[in-house]
Coordinates of C-alpha atoms in Angstrom, one line a residue:
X1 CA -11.0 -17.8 -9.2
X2 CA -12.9 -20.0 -6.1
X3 CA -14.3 -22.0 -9.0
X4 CA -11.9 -24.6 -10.3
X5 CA -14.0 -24.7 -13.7
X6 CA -13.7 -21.2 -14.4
X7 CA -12.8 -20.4 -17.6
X8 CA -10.0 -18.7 -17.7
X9 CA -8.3 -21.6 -16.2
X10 CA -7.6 -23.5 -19.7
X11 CA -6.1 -20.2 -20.4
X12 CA -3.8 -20.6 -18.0
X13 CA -3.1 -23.9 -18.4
X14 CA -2.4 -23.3 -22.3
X15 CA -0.2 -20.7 -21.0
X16 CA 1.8 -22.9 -18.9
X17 CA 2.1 -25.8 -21.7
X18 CA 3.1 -23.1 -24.1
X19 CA 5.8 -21.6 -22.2
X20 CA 7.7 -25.2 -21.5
X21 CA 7.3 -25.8 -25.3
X22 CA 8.6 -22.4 -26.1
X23 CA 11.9 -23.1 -23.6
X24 CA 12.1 -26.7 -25.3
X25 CA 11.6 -26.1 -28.7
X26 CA 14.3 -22.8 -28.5
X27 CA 18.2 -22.8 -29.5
X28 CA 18.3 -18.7 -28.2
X29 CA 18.6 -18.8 -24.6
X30 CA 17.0 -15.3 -24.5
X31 CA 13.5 -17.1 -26.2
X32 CA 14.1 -19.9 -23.6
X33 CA 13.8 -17.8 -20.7
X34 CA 11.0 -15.7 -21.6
X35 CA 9.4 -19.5 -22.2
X36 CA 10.1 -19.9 -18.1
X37 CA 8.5 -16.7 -17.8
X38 CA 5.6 -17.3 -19.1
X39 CA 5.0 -21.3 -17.9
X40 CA 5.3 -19.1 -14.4
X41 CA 2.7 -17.0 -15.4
X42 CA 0.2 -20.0 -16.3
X43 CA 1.0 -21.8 -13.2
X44 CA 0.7 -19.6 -10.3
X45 CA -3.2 -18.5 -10.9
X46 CA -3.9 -21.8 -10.8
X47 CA -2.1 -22.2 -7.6
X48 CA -4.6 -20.4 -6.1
X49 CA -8.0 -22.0 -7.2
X50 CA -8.9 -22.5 -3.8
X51 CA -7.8 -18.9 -2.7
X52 CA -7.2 -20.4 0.6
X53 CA -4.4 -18.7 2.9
X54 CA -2.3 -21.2 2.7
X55 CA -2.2 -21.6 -1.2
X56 CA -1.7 -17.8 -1.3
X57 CA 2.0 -18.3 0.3
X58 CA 2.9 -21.0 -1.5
X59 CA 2.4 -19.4 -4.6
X60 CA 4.3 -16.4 -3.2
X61 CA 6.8 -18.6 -2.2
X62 CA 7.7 -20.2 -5.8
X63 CA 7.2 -17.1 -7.4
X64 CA 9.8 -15.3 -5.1
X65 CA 12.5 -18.4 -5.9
X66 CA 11.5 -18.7 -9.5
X67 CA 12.1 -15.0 -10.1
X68 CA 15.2 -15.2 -8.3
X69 CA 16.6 -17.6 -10.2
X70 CA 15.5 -16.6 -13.8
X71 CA 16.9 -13.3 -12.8
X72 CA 20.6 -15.2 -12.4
X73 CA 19.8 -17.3 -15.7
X74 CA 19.1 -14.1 -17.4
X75 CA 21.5 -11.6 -16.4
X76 CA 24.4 -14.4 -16.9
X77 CA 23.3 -15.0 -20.4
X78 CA 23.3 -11.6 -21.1
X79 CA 27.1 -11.0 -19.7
X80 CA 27.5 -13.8 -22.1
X81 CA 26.5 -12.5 -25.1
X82 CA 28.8 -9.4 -24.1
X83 CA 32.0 -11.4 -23.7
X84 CA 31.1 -14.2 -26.6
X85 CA 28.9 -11.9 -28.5
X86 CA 26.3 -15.0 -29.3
X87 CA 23.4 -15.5 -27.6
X88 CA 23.3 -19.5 -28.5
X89 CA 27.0 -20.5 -27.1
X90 CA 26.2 -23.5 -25.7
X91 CA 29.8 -24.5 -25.0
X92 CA 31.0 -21.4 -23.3
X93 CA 33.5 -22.5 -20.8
X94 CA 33.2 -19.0 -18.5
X95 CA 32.1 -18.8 -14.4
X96 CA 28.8 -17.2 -15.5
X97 CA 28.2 -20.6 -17.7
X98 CA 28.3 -22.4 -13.8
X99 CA 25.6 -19.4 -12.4
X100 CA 23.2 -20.2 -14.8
X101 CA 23.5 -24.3 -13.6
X102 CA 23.0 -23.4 -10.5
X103 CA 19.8 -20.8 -11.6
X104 CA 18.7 -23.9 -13.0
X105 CA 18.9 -26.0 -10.1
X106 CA 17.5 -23.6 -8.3
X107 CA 14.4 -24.0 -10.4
X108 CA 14.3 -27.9 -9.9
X109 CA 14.7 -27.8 -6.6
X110 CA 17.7 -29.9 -6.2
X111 CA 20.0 -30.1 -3.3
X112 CA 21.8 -28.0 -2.0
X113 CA 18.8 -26.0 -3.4
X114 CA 15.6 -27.8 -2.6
X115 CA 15.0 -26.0 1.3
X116 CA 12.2 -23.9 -0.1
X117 CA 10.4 -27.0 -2.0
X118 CA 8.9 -28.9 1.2
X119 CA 8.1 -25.3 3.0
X120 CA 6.1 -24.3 -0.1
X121 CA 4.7 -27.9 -1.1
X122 CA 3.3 -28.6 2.3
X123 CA 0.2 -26.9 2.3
X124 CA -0.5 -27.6 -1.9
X125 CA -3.4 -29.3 -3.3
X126 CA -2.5 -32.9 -4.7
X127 CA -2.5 -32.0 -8.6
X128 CA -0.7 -28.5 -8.0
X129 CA 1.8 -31.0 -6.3
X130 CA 1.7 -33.2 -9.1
X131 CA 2.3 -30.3 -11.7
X132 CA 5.4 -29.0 -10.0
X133 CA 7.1 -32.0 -9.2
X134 CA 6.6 -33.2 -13.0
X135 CA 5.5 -30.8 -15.5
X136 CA 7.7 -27.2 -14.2
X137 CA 11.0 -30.0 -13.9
X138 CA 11.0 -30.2 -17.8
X139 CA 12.5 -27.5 -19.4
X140 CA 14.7 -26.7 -16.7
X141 CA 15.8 -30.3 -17.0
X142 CA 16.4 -30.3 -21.1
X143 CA 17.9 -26.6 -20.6
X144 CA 20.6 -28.1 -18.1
X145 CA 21.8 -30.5 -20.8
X146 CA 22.6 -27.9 -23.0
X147 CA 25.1 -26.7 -20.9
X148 CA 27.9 -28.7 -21.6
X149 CA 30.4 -26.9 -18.9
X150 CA 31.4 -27.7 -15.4
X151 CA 29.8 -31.5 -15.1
X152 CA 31.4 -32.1 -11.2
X153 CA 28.3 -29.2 -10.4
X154 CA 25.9 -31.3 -11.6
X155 CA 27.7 -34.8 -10.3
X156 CA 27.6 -32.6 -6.7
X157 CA 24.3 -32.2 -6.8
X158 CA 22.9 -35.2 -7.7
X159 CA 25.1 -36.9 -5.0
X160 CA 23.4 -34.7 -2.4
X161 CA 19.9 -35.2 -3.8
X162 CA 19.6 -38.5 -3.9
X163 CA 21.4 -38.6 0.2
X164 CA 19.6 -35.6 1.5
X165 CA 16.0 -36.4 -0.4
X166 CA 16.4 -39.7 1.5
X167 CA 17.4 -38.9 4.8
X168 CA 15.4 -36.0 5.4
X169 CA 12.0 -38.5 4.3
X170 CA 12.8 -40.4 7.4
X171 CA 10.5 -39.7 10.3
X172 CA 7.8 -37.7 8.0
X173 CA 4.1 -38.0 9.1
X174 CA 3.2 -35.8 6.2
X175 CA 2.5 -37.6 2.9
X176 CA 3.0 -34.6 0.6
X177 CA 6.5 -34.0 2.4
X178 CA 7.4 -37.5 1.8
X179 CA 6.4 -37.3 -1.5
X180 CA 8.6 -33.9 -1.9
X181 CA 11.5 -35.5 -0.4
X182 CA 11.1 -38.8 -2.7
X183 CA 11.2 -36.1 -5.7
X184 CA 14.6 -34.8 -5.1
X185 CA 15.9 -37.8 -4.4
X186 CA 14.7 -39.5 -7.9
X187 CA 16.3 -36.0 -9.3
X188 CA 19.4 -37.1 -8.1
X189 CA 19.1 -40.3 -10.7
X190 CA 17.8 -37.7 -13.2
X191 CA 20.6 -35.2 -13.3
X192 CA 23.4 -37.4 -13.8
X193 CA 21.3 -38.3 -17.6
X194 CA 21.4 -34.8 -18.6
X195 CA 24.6 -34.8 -19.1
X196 CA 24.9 -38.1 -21.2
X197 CA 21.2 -38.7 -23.0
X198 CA 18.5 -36.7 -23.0
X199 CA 16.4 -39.8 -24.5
X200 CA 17.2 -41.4 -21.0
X201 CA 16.1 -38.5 -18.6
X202 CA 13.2 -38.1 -20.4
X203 CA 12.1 -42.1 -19.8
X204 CA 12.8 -41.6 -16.6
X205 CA 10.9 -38.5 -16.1
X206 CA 8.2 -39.8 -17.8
X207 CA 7.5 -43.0 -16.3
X208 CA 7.8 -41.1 -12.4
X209 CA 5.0 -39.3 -14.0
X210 CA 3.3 -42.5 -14.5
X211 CA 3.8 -43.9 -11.8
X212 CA 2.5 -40.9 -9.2
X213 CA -0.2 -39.8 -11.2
X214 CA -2.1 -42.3 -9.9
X215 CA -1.0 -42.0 -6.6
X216 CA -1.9 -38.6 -5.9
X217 CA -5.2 -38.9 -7.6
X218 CA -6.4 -41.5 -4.9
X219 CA -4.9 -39.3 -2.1
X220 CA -6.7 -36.3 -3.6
X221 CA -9.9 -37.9 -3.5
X222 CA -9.6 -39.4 -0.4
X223 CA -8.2 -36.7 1.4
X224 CA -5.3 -38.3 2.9
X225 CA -2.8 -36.1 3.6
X226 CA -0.5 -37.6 6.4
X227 CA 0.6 -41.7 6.9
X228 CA -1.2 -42.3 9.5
X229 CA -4.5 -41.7 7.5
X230 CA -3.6 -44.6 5.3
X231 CA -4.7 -47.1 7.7
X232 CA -7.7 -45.2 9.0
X233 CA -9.5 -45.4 5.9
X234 CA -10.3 -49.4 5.5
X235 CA -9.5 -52.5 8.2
X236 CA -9.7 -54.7 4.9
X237 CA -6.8 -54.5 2.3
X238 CA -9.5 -52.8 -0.4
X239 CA -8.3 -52.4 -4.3
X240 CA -6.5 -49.1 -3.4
X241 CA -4.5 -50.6 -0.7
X242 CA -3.1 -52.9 -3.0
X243 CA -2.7 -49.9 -5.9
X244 CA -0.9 -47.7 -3.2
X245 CA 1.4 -50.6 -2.2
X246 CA 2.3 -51.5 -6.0
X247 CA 2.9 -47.7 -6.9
X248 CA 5.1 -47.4 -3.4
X249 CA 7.5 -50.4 -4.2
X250 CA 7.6 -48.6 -8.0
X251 CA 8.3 -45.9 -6.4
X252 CA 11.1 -47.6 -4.7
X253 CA 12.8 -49.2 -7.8
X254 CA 12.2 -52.8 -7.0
X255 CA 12.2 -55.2 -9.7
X256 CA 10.2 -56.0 -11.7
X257 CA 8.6 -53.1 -11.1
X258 CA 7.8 -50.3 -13.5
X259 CA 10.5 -47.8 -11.4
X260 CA 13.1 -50.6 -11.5
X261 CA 13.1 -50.0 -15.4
X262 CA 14.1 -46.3 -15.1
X263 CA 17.1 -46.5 -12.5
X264 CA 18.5 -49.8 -14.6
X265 CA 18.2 -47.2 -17.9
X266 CA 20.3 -44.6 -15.9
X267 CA 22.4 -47.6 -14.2
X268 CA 23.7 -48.7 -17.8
X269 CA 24.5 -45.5 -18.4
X270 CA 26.7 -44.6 -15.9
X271 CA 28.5 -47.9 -15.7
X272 CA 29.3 -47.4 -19.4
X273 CA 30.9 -43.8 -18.3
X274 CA 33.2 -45.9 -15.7
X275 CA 31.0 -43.9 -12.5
X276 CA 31.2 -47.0 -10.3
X277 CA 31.7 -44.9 -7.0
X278 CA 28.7 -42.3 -8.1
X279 CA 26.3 -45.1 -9.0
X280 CA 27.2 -46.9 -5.6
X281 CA 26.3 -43.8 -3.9
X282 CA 23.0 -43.6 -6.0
X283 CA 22.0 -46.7 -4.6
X284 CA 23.0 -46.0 -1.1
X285 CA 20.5 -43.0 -1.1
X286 CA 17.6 -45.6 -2.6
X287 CA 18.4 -47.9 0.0
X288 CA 17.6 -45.3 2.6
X289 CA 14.7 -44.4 0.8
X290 CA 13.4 -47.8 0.4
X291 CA 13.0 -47.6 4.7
X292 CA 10.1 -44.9 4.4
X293 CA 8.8 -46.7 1.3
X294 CA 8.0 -49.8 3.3
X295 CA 7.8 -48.1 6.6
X296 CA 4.3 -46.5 4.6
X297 CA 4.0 -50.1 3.1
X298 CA 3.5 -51.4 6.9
X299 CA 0.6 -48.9 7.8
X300 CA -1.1 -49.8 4.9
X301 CA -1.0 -53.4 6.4
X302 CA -0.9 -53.3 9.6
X303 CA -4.4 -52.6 10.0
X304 CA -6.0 -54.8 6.9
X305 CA -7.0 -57.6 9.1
X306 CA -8.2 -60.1 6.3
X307 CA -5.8 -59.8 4.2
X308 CA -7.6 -61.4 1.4
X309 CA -10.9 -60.1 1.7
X310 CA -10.4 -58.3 -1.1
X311 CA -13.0 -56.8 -3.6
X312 CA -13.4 -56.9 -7.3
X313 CA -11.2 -54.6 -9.5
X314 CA -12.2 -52.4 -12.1
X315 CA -10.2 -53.1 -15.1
X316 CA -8.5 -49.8 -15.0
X317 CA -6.9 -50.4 -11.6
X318 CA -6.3 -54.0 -13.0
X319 CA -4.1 -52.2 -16.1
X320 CA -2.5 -49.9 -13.9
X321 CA -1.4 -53.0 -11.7
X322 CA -0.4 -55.0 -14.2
X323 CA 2.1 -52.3 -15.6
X324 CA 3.3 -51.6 -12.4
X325 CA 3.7 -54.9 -11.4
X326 CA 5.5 -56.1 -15.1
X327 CA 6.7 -53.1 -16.1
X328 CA 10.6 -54.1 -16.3
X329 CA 9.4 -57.3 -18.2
X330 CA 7.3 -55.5 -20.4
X331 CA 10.1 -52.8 -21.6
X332 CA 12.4 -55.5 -21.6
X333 CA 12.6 -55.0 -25.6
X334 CA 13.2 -51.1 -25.0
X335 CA 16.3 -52.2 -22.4
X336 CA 18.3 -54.6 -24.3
X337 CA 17.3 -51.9 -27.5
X338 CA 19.3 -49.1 -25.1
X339 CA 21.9 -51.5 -24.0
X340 CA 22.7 -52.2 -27.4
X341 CA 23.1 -48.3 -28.3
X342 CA 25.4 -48.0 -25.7
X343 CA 27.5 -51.2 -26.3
X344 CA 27.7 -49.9 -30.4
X345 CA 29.0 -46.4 -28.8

């Protein structure tokens, strides 16, 4: 497996695709997990295409946790079925209905959950990053809404994600750890949706995928694996400086950015639901991360001397800009589309 083109790769991959489909497109929660199971099995070969040391332990790592917690998810589904005697109760007010939300969180990574994320993300290639924090967060995200039991475990959480996610960024030098942390805080704005629309979460999901695929593409060819690198690479604010700026504040959720679209979605949303005091914590935790947003905004900087000395832009990164840049104005049919939904309801 040293070559990343080996063949049995797209197997793998095929098996990892599969297995979310199989959890997503199942109402049996015993066909759901053996869908985890096998999107674990696709996912940790390819882990180790380097077959470096340090990939090695990672992959140990996330198959130790992931085991763990389909072993809770399973075994209380089971004890389920022997009390309910129905293996799709989706509404089964019991304690082992709250083990199998927190064998879910476990999964994602969420707080109080999320210590063995950064350990096991530190030393991973940029697009095994970039699979976990997107990719292995869907099903475990669509199975959580169909729990419809115990909502104050998932209000908990988020709270804690999107405060610990950002205080724990602070003071990082290590670009994948600050992206880690930046993940479970965003998952603190994505939680709170699976309880209310899945239409929602899945925006939101999908357009953090859009926003960091490029982002880790240019650190993975570049090599830049820590802040300081940022400015190392080019005195003169280049095309990528700019890209990595426009994806950071995205990142960050200011208007009009592409991000900002997302967190006004889930905003609505919970403002509809009368969560005033959760929403205002929300924001306190992007507030705090906003600090190591721009604190990586100001290394970028702080060495481009010419600030305009720029150089001509492909028209990729000019598309990718633009949507970035616009995105909020660009969706702005898709908002007031939403807003009306939830005004009707």
């Amino acid at each position: 497996m040293n070559n990343k083109f080996f063949p049995a790769n797209f197997m793998f991959m095929m098996m990892m695709i599969l297995g979310t489909i199989m959890s997503l497109s199942s109402s049996h929660w015993l066909m759901m997990w053996m869908g985890l199971e096998l999107n674990l099995m696709g996912i940790l070969p390819m882990m180790n295409i380097k077959s470096k040391n340090s990939e090695i332990e990672s992959s140990m790592k996330y198959f130790i946790i992931q085991s763990m917690s389909s072993s809770l998810f399973i075994m209380s589904s089971i004890i389920m079925y022997l009390s309910s005697v129905s293996m799709y109760s989706m509404f089964n007010h019991s304690f082992f209905s709250s083990i199998m939300m927190f064998a879910l969180l476990i999964k994602l990574g969420s707080a109080p959950f999320h210590f063995w994320l950064p350990s096991m993300c530190m030393q991973m290639s940029w697009m095994t990053l970039f699979l976990i924090l997107t990719w292995q967060k869907l099903a475990p995200l669509f199975m959580l809404s169909f729990i419809n039991f115990n909502y104050m475990i998932i209000i908990m959480s988020a709270t804690f994600s999107s405060i610990l996610g950002s205080i724990q960024a602070i003071n990082q030098s290590s670009l994948q750890l600050i992206m880690v942390y930046s993940s479970i805080s965003h998952l603190g704005w994505i939680l709170p949706s699976t309880l209310m629309n899945n239409l929602i979460m899945f925006l939101y999901l999908m357009i953090y995928t859009i926003i960091i695929l490029p982002l880790f593409m240019m650190f993975s060819t570049k090599s830049i694996l820590f802040s300081y690198s940022l400015s190392e690479q080019n005195k003169y604010m280049n095309k990528e400086n700019m890209m990595i700026m426009l994806l950071i504040l995205s990142m960050g959720g200011l208007p009009p950015m592409l991000g900002f679209l997302s967190k006004l979605l889930v905003l609505n949303l919970l403002l509809k639901m009368n969560m005033i005091i959760f929403s205002m914590i929300l924001f306190l935790g992007t507030l705090i991360s906003l600090y190591f947003y721009l604190n990586l905004m100001m290394i970028l900087i702080i060495k481009s001397f010419f600030m305009f000395k720029t150089k001509s832009m492909n028209k990729n990164m000019k598309s990718i800009m633009c949507l970035n840049m616009l995105g909020t104005i660009i969706f702005i049919p898709m908002i007031l589309y939403a807003m009306n939904i939830f005004n009707k309801s």
